[in-house]
Every structure is written in structure tokens, then in C-alpha cells.
CSV table of N, CA and C in Angstrom, one decimal:
chain,number,residue,atom,x,y,z
A,1,UNK,N,-15.2,65.0,-28.0
A,1,UNK,CA,-14.2,64.0,-28.3
A,1,UNK,C,-13.5,63.5,-27.0
A,2,UNK,N,-13.4,64.4,-26.1
A,2,UNK,CA,-12.8,64.0,-24.8
A,2,UNK,C,-13.6,62.9,-24.1
A,3,UNK,N,-14.9,63.0,-24.2
A,3,UNK,CA,-15.8,62.0,-23.6
A,3,UNK,C,-15.6,60.7,-24.3
A,4,UNK,N,-15.4,60.6,-25.6
A,4,UNK,CA,-15.2,59.4,-26.3
A,4,UNK,C,-13.9,58.8,-25.9
A,5,UNK,N,-12.8,59.6,-25.8
A,5,UNK,CA,-11.5,59.1,-25.4
A,5,UNK,C,-11.6,58.6,-24.0
A,6,UNK,N,-12.3,59.3,-23.1
A,6,UNK,CA,-12.5,58.8,-21.7
A,6,UNK,C,-13.2,57.4,-21.6
A,7,UNK,N,-14.2,57.3,-22.4
A,7,UNK,CA,-14.9,56.0,-22.5
A,7,UNK,C,-14.0,54.9,-23.0
A,8,UNK,N,-13.2,55.2,-24.1
A,8,UNK,CA,-12.3,54.2,-24.6
A,8,UNK,C,-11.2,53.8,-23.7
A,9,UNK,N,-10.7,54.7,-22.9
A,9,UNK,CA,-9.7,54.4,-21.9
A,9,UNK,C,-10.4,53.6,-20.8
A,10,UNK,N,-11.6,53.9,-20.4
A,10,UNK,CA,-12.3,53.1,-19.4
A,10,UNK,C,-12.5,51.7,-19.9
A,11,UNK,N,-12.9,51.5,-21.2
A,11,UNK,CA,-13.1,50.2,-21.7
A,11,UNK,C,-11.8,49.4,-21.7
A,12,UNK,N,-10.7,50.0,-22.1
A,12,UNK,CA,-9.4,49.4,-22.1
A,12,UNK,C,-8.9,49.0,-20.7
A,13,UNK,N,-9.2,49.9,-19.7
A,13,UNK,CA,-8.8,49.7,-18.3
A,13,UNK,C,-9.7,48.6,-17.7
A,14,UNK,N,-10.9,48.4,-18.1
A,14,UNK,CA,-11.7,47.3,-17.6
A,14,UNK,C,-11.3,46.0,-18.2
A,15,UNK,N,-10.8,46.0,-19.4
A,15,UNK,CA,-10.5,44.7,-20.1
A,15,UNK,C,-9.1,44.2,-19.6
A,16,UNK,N,-8.2,45.1,-19.2
A,16,UNK,CA,-6.8,44.8,-18.9
A,16,UNK,C,-6.7,43.7,-17.8
A,17,UNK,N,-7.4,43.8,-16.7
A,17,UNK,CA,-7.3,42.8,-15.7
A,17,UNK,C,-7.8,41.4,-16.2
A,18,UNK,N,-8.8,41.3,-17.0
A,18,UNK,CA,-9.2,40.1,-17.6
A,18,UNK,C,-8.1,39.5,-18.5
A,19,UNK,N,-7.4,40.4,-19.2
A,19,UNK,CA,-6.3,39.9,-20.1
A,19,UNK,C,-5.2,39.3,-19.2
A,20,UNK,N,-4.8,40.0,-18.2
A,20,UNK,CA,-3.7,39.5,-17.4
A,20,UNK,C,-4.0,38.2,-16.7
A,21,UNK,N,-5.3,38.1,-16.2
A,21,UNK,CA,-5.7,36.9,-15.5
A,21,UNK,C,-5.7,35.7,-16.5
A,22,UNK,N,-6.2,35.9,-17.7
A,22,UNK,CA,-6.2,34.9,-18.7
A,22,UNK,C,-4.7,34.5,-19.1
A,23,UNK,N,-3.9,35.5,-19.2
A,23,UNK,CA,-2.5,35.3,-19.6
A,23,UNK,C,-1.8,34.5,-18.6
A,24,UNK,N,-1.9,34.8,-17.3
A,24,UNK,CA,-1.3,34.0,-16.2
A,24,UNK,C,-1.8,32.6,-16.2
A,25,UNK,N,-3.1,32.4,-16.3
A,25,UNK,CA,-3.7,31.1,-16.3
A,25,UNK,C,-3.3,30.2,-17.5
A,26,UNK,N,-3.3,30.9,-18.7
A,26,UNK,CA,-2.9,30.1,-19.9
A,26,UNK,C,-1.4,29.8,-19.8
A,27,UNK,N,-0.6,30.6,-19.2
A,27,UNK,CA,0.8,30.3,-19.0
A,27,UNK,C,1.0,29.0,-18.1
A,28,UNK,N,0.2,29.0,-17.0
A,28,UNK,CA,0.2,27.8,-16.1
A,28,UNK,C,-0.1,26.5,-16.9
A,29,UNK,N,-1.1,26.6,-17.7
A,29,UNK,CA,-1.5,25.4,-18.5
A,29,UNK,C,-0.4,25.0,-19.5
A,30,UNK,N,0.2,26.1,-20.1
A,30,UNK,CA,1.4,25.8,-21.0
A,30,UNK,C,2.5,25.2,-20.2
A,31,UNK,N,2.8,25.7,-19.0
A,31,UNK,CA,3.9,25.1,-18.2
A,31,UNK,C,3.7,23.7,-17.9
A,32,UNK,N,2.4,23.3,-17.6
A,32,UNK,CA,2.1,21.9,-17.3
A,32,UNK,C,2.2,21.0,-18.5
A,33,UNK,N,1.8,21.5,-19.7
A,33,UNK,CA,1.7,20.6,-20.8
A,33,UNK,C,2.9,20.8,-21.8
A,34,UNK,N,3.3,22.0,-22.0
A,34,UNK,CA,4.4,22.3,-23.0
A,34,UNK,C,5.3,23.4,-22.4
A,35,UNK,N,6.2,22.9,-21.4
A,35,UNK,CA,7.1,23.9,-20.8
A,35,UNK,C,8.1,24.6,-21.7
A,36,UNK,N,8.4,24.0,-22.8
A,36,UNK,CA,9.3,24.6,-23.8
A,36,UNK,C,8.8,26.0,-24.3
A,37,UNK,N,7.5,26.1,-24.5
A,37,UNK,CA,6.9,27.3,-25.0
A,37,UNK,C,6.9,28.4,-23.9
A,38,UNK,N,6.5,28.0,-22.7
A,38,UNK,CA,6.3,29.0,-21.7
A,38,UNK,C,7.6,29.5,-21.0
A,39,UNK,N,8.6,28.7,-21.1
A,39,UNK,CA,9.9,29.1,-20.5
A,39,UNK,C,10.9,29.6,-21.5
A,40,UNK,N,10.5,30.3,-22.5
A,40,UNK,CA,11.4,30.8,-23.6
A,40,UNK,C,12.2,31.9,-23.0
A,41,UNK,N,13.5,31.9,-23.3
A,41,UNK,CA,14.3,33.0,-22.8
A,41,UNK,C,15.1,33.6,-24.1
A,42,UNK,N,15.2,34.9,-24.1
A,42,UNK,CA,15.9,35.6,-25.2
A,42,UNK,C,17.2,36.1,-24.7
A,43,UNK,N,17.9,36.8,-25.6
A,43,UNK,CA,19.2,37.4,-25.3
A,43,UNK,C,19.2,38.5,-24.2
A,44,UNK,N,18.0,39.2,-24.1
A,44,UNK,CA,17.9,40.3,-23.1
A,44,UNK,C,17.1,39.9,-21.9
A,45,UNK,N,16.9,38.6,-21.7
A,45,UNK,CA,16.1,38.1,-20.6
A,45,UNK,C,16.8,38.4,-19.2
A,46,UNK,N,18.1,38.6,-19.2
A,46,UNK,CA,18.8,38.9,-18.0
A,46,UNK,C,18.3,40.2,-17.3
A,47,UNK,N,17.7,41.1,-18.1
A,47,UNK,CA,17.1,42.3,-17.5
A,47,UNK,C,15.9,42.0,-16.6
A,48,UNK,N,15.3,40.8,-16.8
A,48,UNK,CA,14.1,40.5,-16.0
A,48,UNK,C,14.4,39.5,-14.9
A,49,UNK,N,15.7,39.3,-14.5
A,49,UNK,CA,16.0,38.5,-13.4
A,49,UNK,C,15.4,39.1,-12.1
A,50,UNK,N,14.8,38.3,-11.3
A,50,UNK,CA,14.2,38.7,-10.1
A,50,UNK,C,12.7,39.1,-10.2
A,51,UNK,N,12.3,39.2,-11.5
A,51,UNK,CA,10.9,39.6,-11.7
A,51,UNK,C,10.1,38.3,-12.1
A,52,UNK,N,8.8,38.4,-12.1
A,52,UNK,CA,8.0,37.3,-12.5
A,52,UNK,C,8.3,37.0,-13.9
A,53,UNK,N,8.2,35.7,-14.3
A,53,UNK,CA,8.5,35.3,-15.7
A,53,UNK,C,7.6,35.9,-16.7
A,54,UNK,N,6.4,36.2,-16.3
A,54,UNK,CA,5.5,36.8,-17.3
A,54,UNK,C,5.9,38.2,-17.7
A,55,UNK,N,6.7,38.8,-16.9
A,55,UNK,CA,7.2,40.2,-17.2
A,55,UNK,C,8.2,40.2,-18.4
A,56,UNK,N,8.8,39.0,-18.6
A,56,UNK,CA,9.8,38.9,-19.7
A,56,UNK,C,9.0,39.0,-21.0
A,57,UNK,N,9.4,39.9,-21.9
A,57,UNK,CA,8.7,40.1,-23.2
A,57,UNK,C,8.7,38.8,-24.1
A,58,UNK,N,9.8,38.1,-24.0
A,58,UNK,CA,9.9,36.9,-24.8
A,58,UNK,C,8.9,35.8,-24.4
A,59,UNK,N,8.7,35.7,-23.1
A,59,UNK,CA,7.7,34.8,-22.5
A,59,UNK,C,6.3,35.2,-22.9
A,60,UNK,N,6.0,36.5,-22.7
A,60,UNK,CA,4.7,37.1,-23.0
A,60,UNK,C,4.3,36.9,-24.4
A,61,UNK,N,5.3,37.2,-25.3
A,61,UNK,CA,5.1,37.1,-26.8
A,61,UNK,C,4.8,35.6,-27.1
A,62,UNK,N,5.5,34.7,-26.5
A,62,UNK,CA,5.3,33.3,-26.8
A,62,UNK,C,4.0,32.8,-26.3
A,63,UNK,N,3.5,33.3,-25.2
A,63,UNK,CA,2.2,32.9,-24.7
A,63,UNK,C,1.1,33.5,-25.6
A,64,UNK,N,1.2,34.7,-25.9
A,64,UNK,CA,0.2,35.3,-26.8
A,64,UNK,C,0.2,34.6,-28.2
A,65,UNK,N,1.4,34.3,-28.7
A,65,UNK,CA,1.5,33.5,-29.9
A,65,UNK,C,0.8,32.2,-29.9
A,66,UNK,N,1.0,31.5,-28.7
A,66,UNK,CA,0.3,30.2,-28.5
A,66,UNK,C,-1.2,30.4,-28.4
A,67,UNK,N,-1.6,31.5,-27.8
A,67,UNK,CA,-3.1,31.7,-27.7
A,67,UNK,C,-3.7,32.0,-29.1
A,68,UNK,N,-3.0,32.6,-30.0
A,68,UNK,CA,-3.5,33.0,-31.3
A,68,UNK,C,-3.3,31.8,-32.3
A,69,UNK,N,-2.4,30.9,-31.9
A,69,UNK,CA,-2.1,29.8,-32.9
A,69,UNK,C,-2.9,28.5,-32.6
A,70,UNK,N,-2.5,27.5,-33.2
A,70,UNK,CA,-3.2,26.2,-33.1
A,70,UNK,C,-2.8,25.5,-31.8
A,71,UNK,N,-1.9,25.9,-31.1
A,71,UNK,CA,-1.4,25.2,-29.8
A,71,UNK,C,-2.5,25.2,-28.8
A,72,UNK,N,-3.4,26.2,-28.7
A,72,UNK,CA,-4.4,26.2,-27.7
A,72,UNK,C,-5.4,25.1,-27.9
A,73,UNK,N,-5.7,24.7,-29.1
A,73,UNK,CA,-6.6,23.6,-29.4
A,73,UNK,C,-6.0,22.2,-29.2
A,74,UNK,N,-4.6,22.2,-29.2
A,74,UNK,CA,-3.9,20.9,-29.0
A,74,UNK,C,-3.7,20.6,-27.6
A,75,UNK,N,-3.9,21.5,-26.7
A,75,UNK,CA,-3.7,21.2,-25.3
A,75,UNK,C,-4.8,20.4,-24.7
A,76,UNK,N,-4.5,19.6,-23.7
A,76,UNK,CA,-5.5,18.7,-23.1
A,76,UNK,C,-6.4,19.3,-22.1
A,77,UNK,N,-5.9,20.4,-21.5
A,77,UNK,CA,-6.7,21.0,-20.5
A,77,UNK,C,-8.0,21.7,-21.1
A,78,UNK,N,-9.2,21.4,-20.6
A,78,UNK,CA,-10.3,22.1,-21.3
A,78,UNK,C,-10.4,23.6,-21.1
A,79,UNK,N,-9.7,24.1,-20.1
A,79,UNK,CA,-9.7,25.6,-19.9
A,79,UNK,C,-8.8,26.3,-20.8
A,80,UNK,N,-7.9,25.6,-21.5
A,80,UNK,CA,-6.9,26.2,-22.4
A,80,UNK,C,-7.6,27.0,-23.5
A,81,UNK,N,-8.6,26.5,-24.1
A,81,UNK,CA,-9.3,27.2,-25.2
A,81,UNK,C,-10.0,28.4,-24.6
A,82,UNK,N,-10.6,28.3,-23.4
A,82,UNK,CA,-11.3,29.4,-22.8
A,82,UNK,C,-10.4,30.6,-22.6
A,83,UNK,N,-9.2,30.3,-21.9
A,83,UNK,CA,-8.3,31.3,-21.6
A,83,UNK,C,-7.6,31.9,-22.9
A,84,UNK,N,-7.4,31.1,-23.9
A,84,UNK,CA,-6.9,31.6,-25.2
A,84,UNK,C,-7.9,32.5,-25.8
A,85,UNK,N,-9.2,32.1,-25.8
A,85,UNK,CA,-10.2,33.0,-26.3
A,85,UNK,C,-10.3,34.3,-25.6
A,86,UNK,N,-10.1,34.3,-24.3
A,86,UNK,CA,-10.1,35.5,-23.5
A,86,UNK,C,-8.9,36.4,-23.9
A,87,UNK,N,-7.8,35.8,-24.1
A,87,UNK,CA,-6.6,36.6,-24.5
A,87,UNK,C,-6.9,37.3,-25.8
A,88,UNK,N,-7.4,36.5,-26.8
A,88,UNK,CA,-7.7,37.0,-28.1
A,88,UNK,C,-8.7,38.2,-28.1
A,89,UNK,N,-9.8,37.9,-27.3
A,89,UNK,CA,-10.8,39.0,-27.2
A,89,UNK,C,-10.3,40.2,-26.5
A,90,UNK,N,-9.5,40.0,-25.5
A,90,UNK,CA,-9.0,41.2,-24.7
A,90,UNK,C,-8.1,42.0,-25.6
A,91,UNK,N,-7.2,41.4,-26.4
A,91,UNK,CA,-6.3,42.1,-27.2
A,91,UNK,C,-7.0,42.8,-28.4
A,92,UNK,N,-8.0,42.1,-29.0
A,92,UNK,CA,-8.7,42.6,-30.1
A,92,UNK,C,-9.7,43.7,-29.8
A,93,UNK,N,-10.0,43.8,-28.5
A,93,UNK,CA,-10.9,45.0,-28.1
A,93,UNK,C,-10.1,46.0,-27.3
A,94,UNK,N,-9.2,45.6,-26.5
A,94,UNK,CA,-8.4,46.5,-25.6
A,94,UNK,C,-7.4,47.4,-26.4
A,95,UNK,N,-6.6,46.8,-27.2
A,95,UNK,CA,-5.6,47.5,-28.0
A,95,UNK,C,-6.2,48.6,-28.9
A,96,UNK,N,-7.2,48.3,-29.7
A,96,UNK,CA,-7.8,49.4,-30.5
A,96,UNK,C,-8.4,50.5,-29.7
A,97,UNK,N,-9.0,50.1,-28.5
A,97,UNK,CA,-9.6,51.1,-27.6
A,97,UNK,C,-8.5,52.1,-27.1
A,98,UNK,N,-7.4,51.5,-26.7
A,98,UNK,CA,-6.3,52.4,-26.2
A,98,UNK,C,-5.8,53.2,-27.4
A,99,UNK,N,-5.6,52.6,-28.5
A,99,UNK,CA,-5.0,53.4,-29.7
A,99,UNK,C,-5.9,54.5,-30.2
A,100,UNK,N,-7.2,54.2,-30.2
A,100,UNK,CA,-8.2,55.2,-30.6
A,100,UNK,C,-8.2,56.4,-29.6
A,101,UNK,N,-8.2,56.0,-28.3
A,101,UNK,CA,-8.2,57.1,-27.3
A,101,UNK,C,-6.9,57.9,-27.4
A,102,UNK,N,-5.8,57.2,-27.6
A,102,UNK,CA,-4.5,58.0,-27.8
A,102,UNK,C,-4.6,58.9,-29.0
A,103,UNK,N,-5.1,58.4,-30.1
A,103,UNK,CA,-5.2,59.3,-31.3
A,103,UNK,C,-6.2,60.4,-31.1
A,104,UNK,N,-7.3,60.2,-30.4
A,104,UNK,CA,-8.2,61.3,-30.1
A,104,UNK,C,-7.5,62.4,-29.2
A,105,UNK,N,-6.8,61.9,-28.2
A,105,UNK,CA,-6.1,62.8,-27.3
A,105,UNK,C,-5.1,63.6,-28.0
A,106,UNK,N,-4.3,63.0,-28.9
A,106,UNK,CA,-3.3,63.7,-29.7
A,106,UNK,C,-4.0,64.7,-30.6
A,107,UNK,N,-5.0,64.3,-31.3
A,107,UNK,CA,-5.7,65.2,-32.3
A,107,UNK,C,-6.3,66.4,-31.6
A,108,UNK,N,-6.8,66.2,-30.4
A,108,UNK,CA,-7.4,67.3,-29.6
A,108,UNK,C,-6.4,68.2,-28.9
A,109,UNK,N,-5.2,67.8,-28.8
A,109,UNK,CA,-4.2,68.6,-28.1
A,109,UNK,C,-3.9,69.9,-28.8
A,110,UNK,N,-3.7,71.0,-28.1
A,110,UNK,CA,-3.5,72.3,-28.8
A,110,UNK,C,-2.1,72.4,-29.3
């Protein structure tokens, strides 16, 4: 079971850089075409002053929401659909891999 958990963590770790790359690129496209979506600020956004905007949870959630919604198909940039697809694939493969590895590690803990 530990071997399976290790493989799942490795899969998640290998997918994470692709996710962040697609997230940053998709945010740049959104900033160019629809800045209202990518510059969303919430009530707790003051905690993220001095950090990159992508670190703000409100911005990240808005970008992921745009990637999963119809907005990606409405953008004019031809790369928007590609980066949205990468975000979707990374989340749909990476998150379950991390969660299953976490469950295996908890179940195997003494």
C-alpha cells in the first residue's frame, strides 16, 4: 500500500507544475480579454498584499471557475481552450491522486 501511495504522490507532484503553468498562462489571457474576472478581490484579499495575485484564493477560484465554465470557449485567444483543458485535466487527475494517497497513508498509519 505504501508503494501505491508513493506512486500517487509522484503522479500528483508531476502534474502540479503543469497545473500552475496553465493557471498563470490562462490568467494572462483572462487579464487581456476579461480583466474583471482575473482581478477579483474579496473581503480577505488584504492578507495577500505584496504577494503575486495568483496567490489570492479569490483570484485562483475565479480562474479555475472560468476554466471549467463556458468563458474559455468565448475567449478570442486560441491558447485559452488549451490552457483551460490543461487546468481541468490537472485538477481531475491530480486532486484524486493526492486524496487517495492521503487516505492510504492514514489507513496504514498505526
